[in-house]
Amino acid sequence: MQTQRVLDEFKNEPFTDYSKPENAEAMRAAIEKVRGELGREHTCLVNGERISIDAKFQSYNPAKKDEVVGVFSEVDDDLSIVENAIDAATEAFKTWRFVPAAERAEYLFRIADIMRQRKHELSAWMVFEVSKTWAEADGDTAEAIDFMEFYGREMIRWSREQPITKIAGEDNSLEYIPLGVGAIIPPWNFPLAIMSGMAMAAVVAGNTVVLKPSSDSPTIAAKFIEIVEEVGLPPGVVNFVTGGPPTGEAMVTSPKTRFISFTGSKGVGLHINEEAAKARPGQIWIKRVVAEMGGKDAIVVADDADLDSAAVGIVQAAYGFQGQKCSACSRLIVDEKVHNELLAKVVALTEQLNVGQPTEGDTNVAAVINKRAFDTTLQYINQGVEEGGEIVTGGTGDDSQGYFILPTIIDNVQPGDTIEQEEIFAPVLAVIKARDYDHALEIANGTEFGLTGAVYSASEERLERARREFHVGNLYLNRKCTGALVGVHPFGGFNMSGTDSKAGGREYLLQFMQGKSVSRKV
Ligand code: NAD
């Protein structure tokens, strides 16, 4: 293998400034290149071999609902492919686990290099496949690069001598070894960053994996798999299978998978957790489950807050990527004394948002992921109104071309209402009035979730109270609740938001390893 590079300290990948003509030009060129590659078939990868079957499914452009982005083998129709992938990973694990950490990390650094070279192209695939605007797609690609650079460095750190107490007469050490074969089941909403981060965190720790992308975003995963092949990872280390829930289920229930790394909805996460807990014939371990799930994230605005700054943060966090981030602000909890003033500002900014095709550089809000999301969002909006909410702006959708829903604000929502409790995952903001700051914090903590949250206040004491009492994995003070950066804001939530695994944080890799303590008498 190539000589290892001298590592700098980890730094976040800078975002692209599309106001610069050369960057906008590069993105337009990438979009045209990708447009010319739409509708192609992408195969599975099992033990380094490309595999396809007759049964197929398509992924579509949510903003142009009849435009096919990619064609894939429907592995649900032939689950023996999953079995073969798990067998290949089991075999590859026998040697991959002993490859030195620095060498494993080097593969991630090379993946990051290629992602950097193909940045706009990767982003353009996300524009077509999941309807990300340019800036959102660029953020996703940058985060994917960050995960490679960060986890590579982290693995090198974990492979060094670990601090333990020394005693006379023994030579003692603690080392972290990998677990085995992992089932990697990511969501569609960060189709490059979360997908590649989950897969490669496990791989750099010495595990081998079977990766099943979401059926809504398999093409971007296929593009990542091309890079995995290019850097020459040994066959069987990363296996790629495309399918729906039955494929995922087969990965979860196999007695040969040692751990499951899942990011997605609460319902599926709980189901996976339950299935993984059953020891099946031939299974000799308790499976480990890393599950990152949904949120019902709130921004609290106190009566002493800078309302202009709050309004900007609220609109960015509520409508960035159409509200389809697990961190998105879906509840605005505002002190009733400043409710009218703040709401006027939020509505004004919301109505300035440009809703349109994500291929256009000036679009702020594009389509939601699919017809199901479109239909359930409109149902939630209706339910919000039936339960007493008032639509202040938006409230409608148009699916003649793609699945577009206007950025929606529903005022007069009460704590406990359906749209105040359930994750909608769309551009819908529920506004709830609080009597005072105490009441606001109580409402904020009043769901089963605990992912992100933000508080806007000028008071040190109130911010300090939020630090102690607002029960979320990622708390932001006087800033928006989206936009976590790798290394800077380790990300993951409490309660039904998941196992708080803190992606992009220093302890993340430990979940894919186990500590082995070795004592030698001297
Ligand atoms: P989802 O739960 O519908 O699907 C996630 C993955 O699970 C997909 O690959 C899907 O094919 C697979 N799957 C579905 N049923 C399965 C089964 N029975 N067995 C095995 N696999 C199965 O979620 P989604 O719609 O892709 O993603 C959106 C959700 O993800 C939201 O709830 C969002 O909040 C959450 N999310 C959470 C985080 C976080 O860090 N906490 C990050 C991103 C997204």
Coordinates of C-alpha atoms in Angstrom, one line a residue, residues 37-483:
E37 CA -26.3 10.0 -16.7
L38 CA -29.8 9.7 -15.2
G39 CA -31.7 6.5 -15.6
R40 CA -28.8 4.2 -15.7
E41 CA -28.6 0.8 -14.0
H42 CA -26.4 0.4 -10.9
T43 CA -25.4 -3.0 -9.6
C44 CA -24.9 -4.5 -6.2
L45 CA -21.4 -5.3 -4.9
V46 CA -20.8 -8.6 -3.2
N47 CA -17.3 -9.8 -2.4
G48 CA -15.9 -7.4 -4.9
E49 CA -18.1 -8.6 -7.7
R50 CA -20.8 -6.7 -9.4
I51 CA -24.2 -8.5 -9.2
S52 CA -27.6 -7.8 -10.7
I53 CA -30.9 -9.6 -10.9
D54 CA -33.9 -9.3 -13.2
A55 CA -36.2 -7.8 -10.6
K56 CA -35.6 -4.0 -10.5
F57 CA -36.8 -0.9 -8.9
Q58 CA -36.2 2.8 -9.8
S59 CA -35.4 5.9 -7.8
Y60 CA -37.1 9.1 -9.0
N61 CA -36.5 12.8 -8.9
P62 CA -38.9 14.1 -6.3
A63 CA -39.1 17.5 -8.1
K64 CA -39.9 15.9 -11.4
K65 CA -41.7 12.8 -10.3
D66 CA -41.5 10.8 -13.6
E67 CA -37.8 11.3 -14.1
V68 CA -35.9 8.1 -13.3
V69 CA -32.6 8.8 -11.5
G70 CA -31.3 5.3 -11.3
V71 CA -32.3 1.6 -11.8
F72 CA -31.5 -1.0 -9.2
S73 CA -31.7 -4.7 -8.5
E74 CA -34.6 -5.4 -6.1
V75 CA -32.8 -7.7 -3.7
D76 CA -36.1 -8.1 -1.7
D77 CA -36.9 -10.6 -4.5
D78 CA -33.7 -12.7 -3.9
L79 CA -32.5 -12.6 -0.3
S80 CA -29.8 -15.1 -1.1
I81 CA -27.8 -12.1 -2.2
V82 CA -28.0 -10.7 1.4
E83 CA -26.8 -14.1 2.7
N84 CA -23.9 -14.1 0.2
A85 CA -23.0 -10.5 1.2
I86 CA -22.9 -11.4 4.8
D87 CA -20.8 -14.5 4.1
A88 CA -18.4 -12.4 2.1
A89 CA -18.1 -9.9 4.9
T90 CA -17.6 -12.7 7.4
E91 CA -14.7 -14.0 5.3
A92 CA -13.2 -10.6 4.7
F93 CA -13.3 -9.9 8.4
K94 CA -10.8 -12.6 9.1
T95 CA -8.0 -10.5 7.5
W96 CA -9.4 -6.9 7.6
R97 CA -9.5 -7.0 11.4
F98 CA -5.7 -7.3 11.5
V99 CA -4.9 -4.6 8.9
P100 CA -3.2 -1.8 10.9
A101 CA -5.4 1.0 11.9
A102 CA -3.3 3.6 10.1
E103 CA -3.6 1.6 6.9
R104 CA -7.4 1.3 7.2
A105 CA -7.6 5.0 7.9
E106 CA -5.6 5.7 4.7
Y107 CA -8.5 4.3 2.6
L108 CA -10.8 6.8 4.2
F109 CA -8.4 9.7 3.5
R110 CA -8.2 8.6 -0.2
I111 CA -12.0 8.4 -0.3
A112 CA -12.1 12.0 1.0
D113 CA -9.6 13.1 -1.7
I114 CA -11.8 11.7 -4.4
M115 CA -14.9 13.1 -2.9
R116 CA -13.2 16.5 -2.9
Q117 CA -12.3 16.2 -6.6
R118 CA -15.9 15.2 -7.4
K119 CA -17.6 17.5 -5.0
H120 CA -20.0 19.2 -7.4
E121 CA -20.9 16.0 -9.2
L122 CA -21.7 14.2 -5.9
S123 CA -23.8 17.2 -4.9
A124 CA -25.5 17.2 -8.2
W125 CA -26.7 13.6 -7.7
M126 CA -28.3 14.8 -4.5
V127 CA -30.0 17.6 -6.3
F128 CA -31.7 15.1 -8.6
E129 CA -32.3 12.2 -6.3
V130 CA -33.4 13.8 -3.1
S131 CA -34.2 17.4 -4.2
K132 CA -31.4 19.1 -2.2
T133 CA -30.8 22.7 -3.1
W134 CA -27.2 23.5 -4.1
A135 CA -26.2 24.7 -0.7
E136 CA -27.8 21.8 1.1
A137 CA -26.2 19.3 -1.3
D138 CA -22.8 21.0 -0.8
G139 CA -23.2 20.8 2.9
D140 CA -23.9 17.0 2.7
T141 CA -20.9 16.4 0.5
A142 CA -18.7 18.5 2.9
E143 CA -20.0 16.5 5.8
A144 CA -19.2 13.2 4.1
I145 CA -15.6 14.4 3.5
D146 CA -15.4 15.5 7.2
F147 CA -16.6 12.0 8.4
M148 CA -13.8 10.3 6.3
E149 CA -11.1 12.7 7.6
F150 CA -12.4 12.7 11.2
Y151 CA -13.0 8.9 11.6
G152 CA -9.7 8.1 10.0
R153 CA -7.9 10.3 12.5
E154 CA -10.0 8.9 15.4
M155 CA -9.1 5.3 14.6
I156 CA -5.5 6.2 14.6
R157 CA -6.0 7.7 18.1
W158 CA -7.9 4.7 19.4
S159 CA -5.2 2.4 18.1
R160 CA -2.5 4.0 20.3
E161 CA -1.6 2.8 23.8
Q162 CA -4.6 3.3 26.1
P163 CA -4.2 4.8 29.6
I164 CA -4.5 2.2 32.3
T165 CA -3.1 1.9 35.8
K166 CA 0.3 0.2 35.9
I167 CA 1.2 -2.4 38.6
A168 CA 4.5 -4.1 39.4
G169 CA 5.0 -7.6 38.1
E170 CA 2.6 -7.4 35.1
D171 CA 2.7 -5.8 31.8
N172 CA -0.9 -4.7 31.1
S173 CA -2.6 -3.2 28.1
L174 CA -6.0 -2.4 26.8
E175 CA -6.7 -2.5 23.1
Y176 CA -9.8 -1.9 21.0
I177 CA -10.6 -4.6 18.6
P178 CA -13.5 -4.7 16.0
L179 CA -16.8 -6.5 16.5
G180 CA -17.4 -8.4 13.2
V181 CA -19.9 -8.0 10.4
G182 CA -22.1 -4.9 10.6
A183 CA -25.5 -4.2 9.0
I184 CA -25.5 -0.6 7.9
I185 CA -29.0 0.9 7.3
P186 CA -29.0 4.6 6.6
P187 CA -31.8 7.0 5.8
W188 CA -32.3 9.0 2.6
N189 CA -32.0 12.5 4.0
F190 CA -28.3 12.8 4.2
P191 CA -27.7 10.2 1.5
L192 CA -24.0 10.8 1.2
A193 CA -22.8 12.0 4.6
I194 CA -24.8 9.8 6.9
M195 CA -24.6 6.8 4.6
S196 CA -20.9 6.9 4.0
G197 CA -20.1 8.1 7.6
M198 CA -22.0 5.1 9.1
A199 CA -20.4 2.6 6.8
M200 CA -16.8 3.8 7.0
A201 CA -16.8 4.4 10.7
A202 CA -17.5 0.7 11.1
V203 CA -15.0 -0.2 8.5
V204 CA -12.1 1.9 9.8
A205 CA -12.6 0.3 13.2
G206 CA -11.8 -3.0 11.5
N207 CA -15.3 -4.4 10.8
T208 CA -16.7 -5.5 7.5
V209 CA -20.1 -4.4 6.4
V210 CA -23.2 -4.9 4.3
L211 CA -24.6 -1.6 3.3
K212 CA -28.2 -1.2 2.3
P213 CA -29.1 2.4 1.2
S214 CA -32.6 3.8 1.4
S215 CA -34.6 3.0 -1.7
D216 CA -35.2 6.7 -2.1
S217 CA -31.5 7.5 -2.4
P218 CA -29.6 4.4 -3.8
T219 CA -27.9 6.3 -6.7
I220 CA -25.8 8.5 -4.5
A221 CA -24.8 5.4 -2.5
A222 CA -23.9 3.7 -5.8
K223 CA -21.7 6.6 -6.6
F224 CA -20.0 6.3 -3.2
I225 CA -19.5 2.5 -3.9
E226 CA -17.7 3.4 -7.1
I227 CA -15.2 5.4 -5.0
V228 CA -14.9 2.6 -2.5
E229 CA -13.9 0.4 -5.5
E230 CA -11.5 3.0 -6.8
V231 CA -9.5 3.2 -3.6
G232 CA -9.1 -0.6 -3.7
L233 CA -10.6 -1.8 -0.4
P234 CA -10.2 -5.5 -0.3
P235 CA -13.2 -7.5 -1.6
G236 CA -15.9 -8.2 1.0
V237 CA -15.0 -5.4 3.3
V238 CA -17.9 -3.2 1.9
N239 CA -20.7 -5.1 0.3
F240 CA -23.6 -3.1 -1.3
V241 CA -27.1 -4.5 -1.6
T242 CA -30.2 -2.5 -2.8
G243 CA -33.6 -3.3 -1.6
G244 CA -36.4 -2.3 0.8
P245 CA -37.4 -3.5 4.3
P246 CA -37.1 -7.2 3.6
T247 CA -33.5 -6.8 2.6
G248 CA -32.8 -4.7 5.7
E249 CA -34.7 -7.3 7.8
A250 CA -32.6 -10.1 6.5
M251 CA -29.5 -8.2 7.5
V252 CA -30.8 -7.5 11.0
T253 CA -32.0 -11.0 11.7
S254 CA -29.0 -13.0 10.3
P255 CA -27.2 -14.8 13.2
K256 CA -23.9 -13.8 11.4
T257 CA -24.3 -10.0 11.8
R258 CA -22.7 -8.8 15.0
F259 CA -24.0 -5.2 15.1
I260 CA -26.5 -3.0 13.4
S261 CA -25.9 0.7 12.7
F262 CA -29.3 2.3 11.9
T263 CA -30.4 5.8 11.3
G264 CA -34.0 6.5 10.4
S265 CA -37.5 6.7 11.8
K266 CA -38.5 5.9 15.4
G267 CA -40.8 3.1 14.3
V268 CA -38.3 1.2 12.2
G269 CA -35.5 1.8 14.8
L270 CA -37.6 0.3 17.6
H271 CA -38.5 -2.6 15.4
I272 CA -34.9 -3.3 14.5
N273 CA -33.9 -3.0 18.1
E274 CA -36.5 -5.6 19.1
E275 CA -35.5 -8.0 16.3
A276 CA -31.8 -7.6 17.0
A277 CA -32.4 -8.6 20.7
K278 CA -33.6 -12.1 19.7
A279 CA -30.7 -14.6 19.7
R280 CA -31.2 -16.9 16.7
P281 CA -29.9 -20.4 16.2
G282 CA -26.2 -20.4 15.7
Q283 CA -25.8 -16.9 17.0
I284 CA -23.0 -16.6 19.6
W285 CA -23.3 -12.9 20.6
I286 CA -25.7 -10.2 21.8
K287 CA -26.0 -7.9 18.9
R288 CA -25.1 -4.3 19.4
V289 CA -27.6 -1.8 18.0
V290 CA -26.7 1.8 17.3
A291 CA -29.9 3.5 16.4
E292 CA -30.3 7.2 15.6
M293 CA -34.0 8.1 15.2
G294 CA -36.4 11.0 14.8
G295 CA -36.9 14.3 16.5
K296 CA -39.5 17.0 17.3
D297 CA -37.1 19.7 17.7
A298 CA -38.0 23.1 19.2
I299 CA -36.6 26.6 19.2
V300 CA -37.6 28.5 22.3
V301 CA -37.7 32.2 22.1
A302 CA -37.8 34.1 25.4
D303 CA -39.3 37.6 25.8
D304 CA -35.8 39.1 26.0
A305 CA -34.4 37.6 22.8
D306 CA -33.1 39.3 19.8
L307 CA -36.1 38.7 17.6
D308 CA -34.5 39.4 14.3
S309 CA -31.7 37.0 14.9
A310 CA -34.3 34.4 16.2
A311 CA -36.5 34.8 13.1
V312 CA -33.5 34.1 10.8
G313 CA -32.5 31.0 12.7
I314 CA -36.1 29.7 12.9
V315 CA -36.7 30.0 9.2
Q316 CA -33.3 28.4 8.3
A317 CA -33.9 25.6 10.7
A318 CA -37.5 25.0 9.8
Y319 CA -37.2 25.1 6.0
G320 CA -33.6 24.1 5.1
F321 CA -34.0 20.9 3.0
Q322 CA -37.8 21.3 3.2
G323 CA -37.7 20.5 7.0
Q324 CA -36.4 17.0 6.3
K325 CA -33.6 17.0 8.7
C326 CA -33.8 15.1 12.0
S327 CA -32.5 18.4 13.5
A328 CA -35.1 20.6 11.8
C329 CA -37.1 23.1 13.9
S330 CA -40.7 21.8 13.8
R331 CA -41.8 23.7 16.9
L332 CA -41.5 27.3 17.7
I333 CA -42.2 27.9 21.4
V334 CA -42.4 31.6 22.0
D335 CA -43.2 33.7 25.1
E336 CA -46.6 35.1 24.5
K337 CA -45.4 38.6 25.2
V338 CA -43.3 38.6 22.0
H339 CA -45.4 36.2 20.0
N340 CA -47.0 38.6 17.5
E341 CA -43.8 40.6 16.9
L342 CA -41.7 37.5 16.3
L343 CA -44.4 35.7 14.2
A344 CA -44.6 38.7 11.8
K345 CA -40.9 38.5 11.3
V346 CA -40.9 34.8 10.7
V347 CA -43.8 34.9 8.3
A348 CA -42.2 37.7 6.3
L349 CA -38.9 35.8 5.9
T350 CA -40.8 32.5 5.1
E351 CA -42.7 34.2 2.4
Q352 CA -39.5 35.4 0.8
L353 CA -38.3 31.8 0.3
N354 CA -38.0 30.7 -3.3
V355 CA -39.8 27.4 -3.9
G356 CA -38.8 25.7 -7.1
Q357 CA -36.6 23.2 -8.9
P358 CA -33.4 22.4 -7.0
T359 CA -31.4 22.5 -10.2
E360 CA -31.8 26.3 -10.1
G361 CA -29.2 28.0 -8.0
D362 CA -31.6 30.5 -6.4
T363 CA -34.1 27.9 -5.1
N364 CA -34.4 27.8 -1.3
V365 CA -37.1 25.1 -0.9
A366 CA -37.6 22.2 -3.3
A367 CA -39.7 19.0 -3.2
V368 CA -40.3 16.6 -0.4
I369 CA -38.9 13.1 -0.9
N370 CA -41.9 11.2 -2.3
K371 CA -45.6 10.9 -2.7
R372 CA -46.0 9.3 0.7
A373 CA -44.3 12.2 2.4
F374 CA -46.4 14.6 0.3
D375 CA -49.7 12.9 1.3
T376 CA -48.9 12.5 5.0
T377 CA -47.7 16.1 5.3
L378 CA -51.0 17.4 3.9
Q379 CA -52.8 15.1 6.3
Y380 CA -50.8 16.5 9.3
I381 CA -51.6 20.0 8.1
N382 CA -55.3 19.2 8.1
Q383 CA -55.1 17.5 11.4
G384 CA -53.3 20.6 12.8
V385 CA -56.2 22.8 11.7
E386 CA -58.8 20.3 13.0
E387 CA -57.2 20.4 16.4
G388 CA -57.4 24.2 16.4
G389 CA -54.3 25.4 14.6
E390 CA -54.4 28.4 12.3
I391 CA -52.5 28.4 9.0
V392 CA -50.6 31.7 8.9
T393 CA -48.8 31.0 5.6
G394 CA -48.5 28.0 3.2
G395 CA -50.6 25.1 4.0
T396 CA -51.0 23.7 0.5
G397 CA -49.0 21.5 -1.9
D398 CA -48.8 20.9 -5.6
D399 CA -47.9 17.5 -7.0
S400 CA -48.5 18.1 -10.6
Q401 CA -44.8 18.1 -11.4
G402 CA -43.1 17.0 -8.2
Y403 CA -43.9 16.8 -4.5
F404 CA -43.9 20.5 -3.6
I405 CA -45.3 21.7 -0.3
L406 CA -45.3 25.4 0.5
P407 CA -43.4 26.4 3.7
T408 CA -46.1 26.3 6.2
I409 CA -46.6 27.9 9.6
I410 CA -49.4 26.8 11.9
D411 CA -50.1 29.1 14.8
N412 CA -52.1 28.5 17.9
V413 CA -50.9 24.9 18.3
Q414 CA -51.4 23.6 21.9
P415 CA -48.9 21.4 23.8
G416 CA -50.0 17.8 23.3
D417 CA -51.6 18.4 19.8
T418 CA -50.7 15.8 17.2
I419 CA -48.5 18.2 15.2
E420 CA -46.8 19.3 18.4
Q421 CA -45.9 15.7 19.3
E422 CA -45.3 13.7 16.1
E423 CA -42.4 14.1 13.7
I424 CA -43.8 15.3 10.3
F425 CA -40.4 15.6 8.5
A426 CA -41.6 18.3 6.1
P427 CA -41.6 22.2 5.9
V428 CA -44.3 22.6 8.6
L429 CA -43.7 24.7 11.7
A430 CA -46.0 24.6 14.7
V431 CA -46.1 27.7 16.8
I432 CA -46.9 27.3 20.5
K433 CA -47.4 30.2 22.9
A434 CA -45.8 29.9 26.4
R435 CA -46.9 31.9 29.4
D436 CA -43.3 32.4 30.5
Y437 CA -39.8 30.9 30.2
D438 CA -40.6 28.1 32.7
H439 CA -43.6 27.1 30.7
A440 CA -41.6 27.3 27.4
L441 CA -39.0 24.8 28.7
E442 CA -41.7 22.5 30.0
I443 CA -43.3 22.4 26.6
A444 CA -40.0 22.0 24.9
N445 CA -39.3 18.9 27.0
G446 CA -42.8 17.6 26.6
T447 CA -42.3 15.1 23.8
E448 CA -40.9 11.6 23.7
F449 CA -37.9 12.9 21.6
G450 CA -34.8 14.7 22.6
L451 CA -32.6 15.4 19.6
T452 CA -31.9 19.1 19.0
G453 CA -33.2 22.3 20.5
A454 CA -32.3 26.0 20.6
V455 CA -33.0 28.8 23.0
Y456 CA -32.9 32.5 22.1
S457 CA -32.5 34.8 25.1
A458 CA -30.4 37.7 26.3
S459 CA -30.3 36.4 29.8
E460 CA -27.2 34.4 31.0
E461 CA -29.3 32.8 33.7
R462 CA -31.9 31.6 31.3
L463 CA -29.3 30.2 28.9
E464 CA -27.7 28.4 31.9
R465 CA -31.0 26.9 32.9
A466 CA -31.5 25.6 29.3
R467 CA -28.1 24.1 29.5
R468 CA -29.2 22.1 32.6
E469 CA -32.9 21.5 31.9
F470 CA -33.5 21.3 28.1
H471 CA -33.1 17.5 27.6
V472 CA -31.7 17.2 24.1
G473 CA -28.5 15.7 22.7
N474 CA -27.7 18.9 20.8
L475 CA -28.5 22.2 22.4
Y476 CA -27.9 25.5 20.7
L477 CA -27.9 28.8 22.4
N478 CA -28.8 32.0 20.4
R479 CA -28.3 30.1 17.1
K480 CA -30.3 27.8 14.9
C481 CA -30.7 24.1 15.8
T482 CA -29.5 22.6 12.5
G483 CA -26.1 22.5 10.8

